[in-house]
Amino acid sequence: MSFNLVKNITEKTVAIIGLGYVGLPLAVEFAKQYRTIGFDINAKRIIELKKGEDHTLEVSSEQLKKCATRRKYFHRPSERFFSDR
């Protein structure tokens, strides 16, 4: 039974709202273990992060690229994102 609980937890998605000094490092850490979605209202910030850059210098480019496959960034909700509900 505990195996099923662990399996269910690892298949979940974590969402971080706000990718600033606190949210971005948190999103990067969660992305090491879980599929992670980061949301920020600043479109320029999202473009920067997708390029693997962080002007706050809280997370290195290497760290951003390392977990890129488990992490997605958005600056506005899209119909496709919410369509699976």
N, CA, C and O atoms as a Tinker XYZ file with bonds, in Angstrom:
   340  protein
     1  N      0.814000   -1.192000    0.000000    73     2
     2  CA     0.000000    0.000000    0.000000    64     1     3
     3  C      0.863000    1.264000    0.000000    63     2     4     5
     4  O      0.547000    2.213000   -0.717000    81     3
     5  N      1.921000    1.299000    0.769000    73     3     6
     6  CA     2.775000    2.486000    0.800000    64     5     7
     7  C      3.465000    2.704000   -0.535000    63     6     8     9
     8  O      3.744000    3.847000   -0.898000    81     7
     9  N      3.750000    1.631000   -1.282000    73     7    10
    10  CA     4.355000    1.775000   -2.610000    64     9    11
    11  C      3.406000    2.541000   -3.532000    63    10    12    13
    12  O      3.845000    3.416000   -4.279000    81    11
    13  N      2.127000    2.224000   -3.487000    73    11    14
    14  CA     1.153000    2.920000   -4.323000    64    13    15
    15  C      1.065000    4.394000   -3.955000    63    14    16    17
    16  O      0.912000    5.242000   -4.834000    81    15
    17  N      1.157000    4.705000   -2.681000    73    15    18
    18  CA     1.127000    6.096000   -2.244000    64    17    19
    19  C      2.326000    6.849000   -2.803000    63    18    20    21
    20  O      2.177000    7.958000   -3.315000    81    19
    21  N      3.512000    6.256000   -2.710000    73    19    22
    22  CA     4.721000    6.899000   -3.234000    64    21    23
    23  C      4.608000    7.057000   -4.744000    63    22    24    25
    24  O      4.970000    8.103000   -5.283000    81    23
    25  N      4.114000    6.041000   -5.428000    73    23    26
    26  CA     3.962000    6.117000   -6.871000    64    25    27
    27  C      3.015000    7.255000   -7.242000    63    26    28    29
    28  O      3.301000    8.020000   -8.162000    81    27
    29  N      1.899000    7.372000   -6.539000    73    27    30
    30  CA     0.942000    8.438000   -6.825000    64    29    31
    31  C      1.531000    9.821000   -6.575000    63    30    32    33
    32  O      1.259000   10.750000   -7.335000    81    31
    33  N      2.315000    9.969000   -5.547000    73    31    34
    34  CA     2.929000   11.259000   -5.239000    64    33    35
    35  C      3.911000   11.653000   -6.327000    63    34    36    37
    36  O      3.929000   12.814000   -6.735000    81    35
    37  N      4.730000   10.723000   -6.811000    73    35    38
    38  CA     5.739000   11.054000   -7.810000    64    37    39
    39  C      5.136000   11.365000   -9.169000    63    38    40    41
    40  O      5.809000   11.969000  -10.004000    81    39
    41  N      3.898000   10.976000   -9.421000    73    39    42
    42  CA     3.254000   11.275000  -10.688000    64    41    43
    43  C      2.539000   12.630000  -10.673000    63    42    44    45
    44  O      1.991000   13.041000  -11.696000    81    43
    45  N      2.534000   13.308000   -9.568000    73    43    46
    46  CA     1.845000   14.590000   -9.438000    64    45    47
    47  C      2.680000   15.720000  -10.030000    63    46    48    49
    48  O      3.882000   15.583000  -10.259000    81    47
    49  N      2.007000   16.830000  -10.267000    73    47    50
    50  CA     2.656000   18.022000  -10.783000    64    49    51
    51  C      2.628000   19.099000   -9.709000    63    50    52    53
    52  O      1.609000   19.305000   -9.050000    81    51
    53  N      3.748000   19.782000   -9.539000    73    51    54
    54  CA     3.865000   20.890000   -8.594000    64    53    55
    55  C      3.773000   22.183000   -9.393000    63    54    56    57
    56  O      4.377000   22.304000  -10.458000    81    55
    57  N      3.021000   23.148000   -8.880000    73    55    58
    58  CA     2.922000   24.459000   -9.520000    64    57    59
    59  C      3.444000   25.519000   -8.563000    63    58    60    61
    60  O      3.075000   25.550000   -7.389000    81    59
    61  N      4.298000   26.377000   -9.073000    73    59    62
    62  CA     4.856000   27.491000   -8.292000    64    61    63
    63  C      4.358000   28.783000   -8.931000    63    62    64    65
    64  O      4.561000   29.018000  -10.122000    81    63
    65  N      3.712000   29.606000   -8.135000    73    63    66
    66  CA     3.182000   30.883000   -8.609000    64    65    67
    67  C      4.133000   31.990000   -8.186000    63    66    68    69
    68  O      4.340000   32.218000   -6.994000    81    67
    69  N      4.703000   32.667000   -9.150000    73    67    70
    70  CA     5.684000   33.718000   -8.890000    64    69    71
    71  C      7.088000   33.146000   -8.960000    63    70    72    73
    72  O      7.455000   32.295000   -8.149000    81    71
    73  N      7.876000   33.605000   -9.920000    73    71    74
    74  CA     9.219000   33.054000  -10.141000    64    73    75
    75  C     10.296000   34.089000   -9.859000    63    74    76    77
    76  O     11.165000   34.358000  -10.689000    81    75
    77  N     10.215000   34.655000   -8.677000    73    75    78
    78  CA    11.196000   35.650000   -8.251000    64    77    79
    79  C     12.273000   35.027000   -7.388000    63    78    80    81
    80  O     12.698000   33.896000   -7.622000    81    79
    81  N     12.712000   35.776000   -6.389000    73    79    82
    82  CA    13.810000   35.350000   -5.524000    64    81    83
    83  C     13.497000   34.077000   -4.745000    63    82    84    85
    84  O     14.406000   33.307000   -4.435000    81    83
    85  N     12.254000   33.848000   -4.430000    73    83    86
    86  CA    11.846000   32.653000   -3.679000    64    85    87
    87  C     11.284000   31.579000   -4.606000    63    86    88    89
    88  O     11.667000   30.412000   -4.514000    81    87
    89  N     10.382000   31.970000   -5.495000    73    87    90
    90  CA     9.683000   31.003000   -6.335000    64    89    91
    91  C     10.573000   30.240000   -7.299000    63    90    92    93
    92  O     10.402000   29.032000   -7.463000    81    91
    93  N     11.521000   30.914000   -7.943000    73    91    94
    94  CA    12.367000   30.223000   -8.916000    64    93    95
    95  C     13.240000   29.148000   -8.279000    63    94    96    97
    96  O     13.247000   28.018000   -8.768000    81    95
    97  N     13.983000   29.450000   -7.202000    73    95    98
    98  CA    14.764000   28.383000   -6.580000    64    97    99
    99  C     13.890000   27.219000   -6.101000    63    98   100   101
   100  O     14.294000   26.058000   -6.168000    81    99
   101  N     12.707000   27.543000   -5.625000    73    99   102
   102  CA    11.772000   26.514000   -5.184000    64   101   103
   103  C     11.345000   25.644000   -6.374000    63   102   104   105
   104  O     11.312000   24.418000   -6.266000    81   103
   105  N     11.024000   26.267000   -7.490000    73   103   106
   106  CA    10.629000   25.527000   -8.694000    64   105   107
   107  C     11.765000   24.623000   -9.178000    63   106   108   109
   108  O     11.521000   23.487000   -9.585000    81   107
   109  N     12.983000   25.113000   -9.137000    73   107   110
   110  CA    14.137000   24.317000   -9.573000    64   109   111
   111  C     14.328000   23.108000   -8.658000    63   110   112   113
   112  O     14.603000   22.008000   -9.136000    81   111
   113  N     14.189000   23.300000   -7.375000    73   111   114
   114  CA    14.342000   22.169000   -6.445000    64   113   115
   115  C     13.247000   21.125000   -6.639000    63   114   116   117
   116  O     13.532000   19.928000   -6.661000    81   115
   117  N     12.007000   21.564000   -6.777000    73   115   118
   118  CA    10.920000   20.612000   -7.005000    64   117   119
   119  C     11.115000   19.870000   -8.329000    63   118   120   121
   120  O     10.810000   18.682000   -8.427000    81   119
   121  N     11.620000   20.569000   -9.344000    73   119   122
   122  CA    11.799000   19.962000  -10.665000    64   121   123
   123  C     12.837000   18.847000  -10.660000    63   122   124   125
   124  O     12.896000   18.054000  -11.600000    81   123
   125  N     13.634000   18.780000   -9.639000    73   123   126
   126  CA    14.597000   17.674000   -9.541000    64   125   127
   127  C     13.900000   16.347000   -9.293000    63   126   128   129
   128  O     14.448000   15.292000   -9.612000    81   127
   129  N     12.695000   16.385000   -8.725000    73   127   130
   130  CA    11.966000   15.167000   -8.386000    64   129   131
   131  C     10.585000   15.061000   -9.039000    63   130   132   133
   132  O     10.083000   13.959000   -9.257000    81   131
   133  N      9.973000   16.206000   -9.350000    73   131   134
   134  CA     8.590000   16.214000   -9.817000    64   133   135
   135  C      8.452000   17.046000  -11.080000    63   134   136   137
   136  O      9.253000   17.943000  -11.344000    81   135
   137  N      7.423000   16.733000  -11.853000    73   135   138
   138  CA     7.079000   17.595000  -12.980000    64   137   139
   139  C      6.625000   18.912000  -12.356000    63   138   140   141
   140  O      5.779000   18.916000  -11.462000    81   139
   141  N      7.176000   20.019000  -12.820000    73   139   142
   142  CA     6.950000   21.310000  -12.169000    64   141   143
   143  C      6.550000   22.372000  -13.183000    63   142   144   145
   144  O      7.117000   22.461000  -14.272000    81   143
   145  N      5.572000   23.167000  -12.807000    73   143   146
   146  CA     5.111000   24.273000  -13.633000    64   145   147
   147  C      5.365000   25.560000  -12.863000    63   146   148   149
   148  O      4.989000   25.683000  -11.697000    81   147
   149  N      6.004000   26.512000  -13.525000    73   147   150
   150  CA     6.236000   27.821000  -12.930000    64   149   151
   151  C      5.384000   28.861000  -13.633000    63   150   152   153
   152  O      5.309000   28.872000  -14.862000    81   151
   153  N      4.745000   29.728000  -12.875000    73   151   154
   154  CA     3.891000   30.771000  -13.437000    64   153   155
   155  C      4.344000   32.127000  -12.919000    63   154   156   157
   156  O      4.599000   32.301000  -11.728000    81   155
   157  N      4.440000   33.083000  -13.837000    73   155   158
   158  CA     4.752000   34.455000  -13.463000    64   157   159
   159  C      4.023000   35.372000  -14.430000    63   158   160   161
   160  O      3.923000   35.057000  -15.616000    81   159
   161  N      3.515000   36.488000  -13.955000    73   159   162
   162  CA     2.765000   37.399000  -14.821000    64   161   163
   163  C      3.674000   38.215000  -15.740000    63   162   164   165
   164  O      3.190000   38.843000  -16.682000    81   163
   165  N      4.963000   38.216000  -15.483000    73   163   166
   166  CA     5.920000   38.980000  -16.271000    64   165   167
   167  C      6.401000   38.140000  -17.459000    63   166   168   169
   168  O      7.199000   37.217000  -17.295000    81   167
   169  N      5.906000   38.469000  -18.652000    73   167   170
   170  CA     6.263000   37.712000  -19.860000    64   169   171
   171  C      7.767000   37.773000  -20.145000    63   170   172   173
   172  O      8.347000   36.794000  -20.616000    81   171
   173  N      8.402000   38.916000  -19.863000    73   171   174
   174  CA     9.853000   39.037000  -20.090000    64   173   175
   175  C     10.627000   38.078000  -19.185000    63   174   176   177
   176  O     11.647000   37.517000  -19.586000    81   175
   177  N     10.138000   37.901000  -17.986000    73   175   178
   178  CA    10.767000   36.966000  -17.040000    64   177   179
   179  C     10.697000   35.537000  -17.578000    63   178   180   181
   180  O     11.668000   34.787000  -17.479000    81   179
   181  N      9.565000   35.163000  -18.140000    73   179   182
   182  CA     9.389000   33.822000  -18.680000    64   181   183
   183  C     10.313000   33.606000  -19.873000    63   182   184   185
   184  O     10.933000   32.549000  -19.996000    81   183
   185  N     10.408000   34.592000  -20.743000    73   183   186
   186  CA    11.311000   34.489000  -21.898000    64   185   187
   187  C     12.744000   34.306000  -21.420000    63   186   188   189
   188  O     13.476000   33.471000  -21.950000    81   187
   189  N     13.143000   35.078000  -20.428000    73   187   190
   190  CA    14.483000   34.983000  -19.847000    64   189   191
   191  C     14.749000   33.581000  -19.300000    63   190   192   193
   192  O     15.802000   32.998000  -19.559000    81   191
   193  N     13.795000   33.046000  -18.546000    73   191   194
   194  CA    13.974000   31.725000  -17.937000    64   193   195
   195  C     14.023000   30.619000  -18.986000    63   194   196   197
   196  O     14.785000   29.662000  -18.848000    81   195
   197  N     13.220000   30.748000  -20.023000    73   195   198
   198  CA    13.244000   29.752000  -21.102000    64   197   199
   199  C     14.582000   29.740000  -21.832000    63   198   200   201
   200  O     14.975000   28.725000  -22.406000    81   199
   201  N     15.283000   30.881000  -21.807000    73   199   202
   202  CA    16.625000   30.968000  -22.389000    64   201   203
   203  C     17.686000   30.422000  -21.437000    63   202   204   205
   204  O     18.854000   30.302000  -21.806000    81   203
   205  N     17.278000   30.092000  -20.212000    73   203   206
   206  CA    18.222000   29.584000  -19.227000    64   205   207
   207  C     18.957000   30.674000  -18.474000    63   206   208   209
   208  O     20.066000   30.457000  -17.986000    81   207
   209  N     18.346000   31.846000  -18.377000    73   207   210
   210  CA    18.960000   32.989000  -17.703000    64   209   211
   211  C     18.112000   33.421000  -16.509000    63   210   212   213
   212  O     16.885000   33.320000  -16.537000    81   211
   213  N     18.776000   33.898000  -15.471000    73   211   214
   214  CA    18.081000   34.413000  -14.287000    64   213   215
   215  C     18.759000   35.699000  -13.840000    63   214   216   217
   216  O     19.864000   35.661000  -13.299000    81   215
   217  N     18.108000   36.840000  -14.060000    73   215   218
   218  CA    18.711000   38.123000  -13.697000    64   217   219
   219  C     18.827000   38.320000  -12.187000    63   218   220   221
   220  O     19.587000   39.179000  -11.740000    81   219
   221  N     18.087000   37.541000  -11.394000    73   219   222
   222  CA    18.193000   37.674000   -9.939000    64   221   223
   223  C     19.432000   36.955000   -9.399000    63   222   224   225
   224  O     19.836000   37.176000   -8.258000    81   223
   225  N     20.020000   36.108000  -10.214000    73   223   226
   226  CA    21.228000   35.324000   -9.859000    64   225   227
   227  C     20.996000   34.360000   -8.701000    63   226   228   229
   228  O     21.940000   33.941000   -8.031000    81   227
   229  N     19.729000   34.011000   -8.473000    73   227   230
   230  CA    19.405000   33.024000   -7.435000    64   229   231
   231  C     19.681000   31.606000   -7.923000    63   230   232   233
   232  O     19.974000   30.712000   -7.128000    81   231
   233  N     19.586000   31.408000   -9.238000    73   231   234
   234  CA    19.767000   30.086000   -9.841000    64   233   235
   235  C     20.707000   30.244000  -11.029000    63   234   236   237
   236  O     20.537000   31.153000  -11.841000    81   235
   237  N     21.690000   29.368000  -11.131000    73   235   238
   238  CA    22.640000   29.451000  -12.238000    64   237   239
   239  C     22.022000   28.909000  -13.524000    63   238   240   241
   240  O     21.048000   28.156000  -13.488000    81   239
   241  N     22.597000   29.300000  -14.654000    73   239   242
   242  CA    22.146000   28.787000  -15.949000    64   241   243
   243  C     22.281000   27.279000  -15.999000    63   242   244   245
   244  O     21.439000   26.591000  -16.576000    81   243
   245  N     23.329000   26.773000  -15.403000    73   243   246
   246  CA    23.546000   25.320000  -15.365000    64   245   247
   247  C     22.407000   24.616000  -14.618000    63   246   248   249
   248  O     21.915000   23.580000  -15.065000    81   247
   249  N     21.997000   25.177000  -13.496000    73   247   250
   250  CA    20.894000   24.590000  -12.724000    64   249   251
   251  C     19.586000   24.633000  -13.513000    63   250   252   253
   252  O     18.808000   23.679000  -13.488000    81   251
   253  N     19.348000   25.745000  -14.212000    73   251   254
   254  CA    18.125000   25.871000  -14.999000    64   253   255
   255  C     18.086000   24.841000  -16.121000    63   254   256   257
   256  O     17.045000   24.236000  -16.379000    81   255
   257  N     19.208000   24.647000  -16.779000    73   255   258
   258  CA    19.261000   23.704000  -17.898000    64   257   259
   259  C     19.195000   22.256000  -17.422000    63   258   260   261
   260  O     18.673000   21.393000  -18.128000    81   259
   261  N     19.718000   21.989000  -16.239000    73   259   262
   262  CA    19.769000   20.629000  -15.704000    64   261   263
   263  C     18.387000   20.014000  -15.530000    63   262   264   265
   264  O     18.208000   18.824000  -15.793000    81   263
   265  N     17.426000   20.785000  -15.101000    73   263   266
   266  CA    16.091000   20.245000  -14.843000    64   265   267
   267  C     15.061000   20.756000  -15.844000    63   266   268   269
   268  O     13.862000   20.738000  -15.566000    81   267
   269  N     15.518000   21.205000  -16.998000    73   267   270
   270  CA    14.624000   21.806000  -17.992000    64   269   271
   271  C     13.551000   20.852000  -18.502000    63   270   272   273
   272  O     12.459000   21.301000  -18.850000    81   271
   273  N     13.824000   19.572000  -18.557000    73   271   274
   274  CA    12.835000   18.637000  -19.105000    64   273   275
   275  C     11.682000   18.382000  -18.148000    63   274   276   277
   276  O     10.629000   17.912000  -18.579000    81   275
   277  N     11.844000   18.675000  -16.872000    73   275   278
   278  CA    10.788000   18.434000  -15.881000    64   277   279
   279  C     10.091000   19.723000  -15.457000    63   278   280   281
   280  O      9.291000   19.724000  -14.522000    81   279
   281  N     10.401000   20.826000  -16.154000    73   279   282
   282  CA     9.897000   22.120000  -15.720000    64   281   283
   283  C      9.344000   22.889000  -16.920000    63   282   284   285
   284  O      9.944000   22.883000  -17.995000    81   283
   285  N      8.214000   23.543000  -16.739000    73   283   286
   286  CA     7.608000   24.387000  -17.769000    64   285   287
   287  C      7.270000   25.736000  -17.149000    63   286   288   289
   288  O      6.896000   25.821000  -15.980000    81   287
   289  N      7.408000   26.800000  -17.958000    73   287   290
   290  CA     7.102000   28.142000  -17.475000    64   289   291
   291  C      5.953000   28.747000  -18.289000    63   290   292   293
   292  O      5.850000   28.536000  -19.497000    81   291
   293  N      5.091000   29.507000  -17.596000    73   291   294
   294  CA     3.976000   30.190000  -18.251000    64   293   295
   295  C      3.841000   31.594000  -17.697000    63   294   296   297
   296  O      4.155000   31.842000  -16.533000    81   295
   297  N      3.370000   32.518000  -18.535000    73   295   298
   298  CA     3.062000   33.858000  -18.027000    64   297   299
   299  C      1.575000   34.151000  -18.113000    63   298   300   301
   300  O      1.125000   35.177000  -17.604000    81   299
   301  N      0.801000   33.280000  -18.743000    73   299   302
   302  CA    -0.657000   33.409000  -18.729000    64   301   303
   303  C     -1.264000   32.017000  -18.881000    63   302   304   305
   304  O     -0.718000   31.172000  -19.589000    81   303
   305  N     -2.364000   31.786000  -18.232000    73   303   306
   306  CA    -3.007000   30.469000  -18.359000    64   305   307
   307  C     -3.454000   30.250000  -19.805000    63   306   308   309
   308  O     -3.969000   31.164000  -20.448000    81   307
   309  N     -3.257000   29.062000  -20.297000    73   307   310
   310  CA    -3.708000   28.739000  -21.649000    64   309   311
   311  C     -4.777000   27.659000  -21.576000    63   310   312   313
   312  O     -4.832000   26.896000  -20.612000    81   311
   313  N     -5.609000   27.597000  -22.578000    73   311   314
   314  CA    -6.657000   26.584000  -22.599000    64   313   315
   315  C     -6.053000   25.196000  -22.626000    63   314   316   317
   316  O     -6.573000   24.289000  -21.976000    81   315
   317  N     -4.983000   25.010000  -23.349000    73   315   318
   318  CA    -4.348000   23.701000  -23.438000    64   317   319
   319  C     -3.845000   23.232000  -22.084000    63   318   320   321
   320  O     -3.956000   22.052000  -21.751000    81   319
   321  N     -3.290000   24.155000  -21.298000    73   319   322
   322  CA    -2.768000   23.825000  -19.979000    64   321   323
   323  C     -3.854000   23.282000  -19.052000    63   322   324   325
   324  O     -3.622000   22.335000  -18.300000    81   323
   325  N     -5.038000   23.887000  -19.111000    73   323   326
   326  CA    -6.124000   23.482000  -18.230000    64   325   327
   327  C     -7.088000   22.480000  -18.867000    63   326   328   329
   328  O     -8.079000   22.106000  -18.239000    81   327
   329  N     -6.826000   22.044000  -20.084000    73   327   330
   330  CA    -7.765000   21.198000  -20.804000    64   329   331
   331  C     -7.895000   19.785000  -20.251000    63   330   332   333
   332  O     -8.894000   19.119000  -20.524000    81   331
   333  N     -6.921000   19.306000  -19.485000    73   331   334
   334  CA    -6.979000   17.945000  -18.978000    64   333   335
   335  C     -7.820000   17.816000  -17.716000    63   334   336   337
   336  O     -7.869000   16.731000  -17.136000    81   335
   337  N     -8.476000   18.865000  -17.271000    73   335   338
   338  CA    -9.320000   18.804000  -16.067000    64   337   339
   339  C    -10.739000   18.553000  -16.428000    63   338   340
   340  O    -11.595000   18.470000  -15.547000    81   339
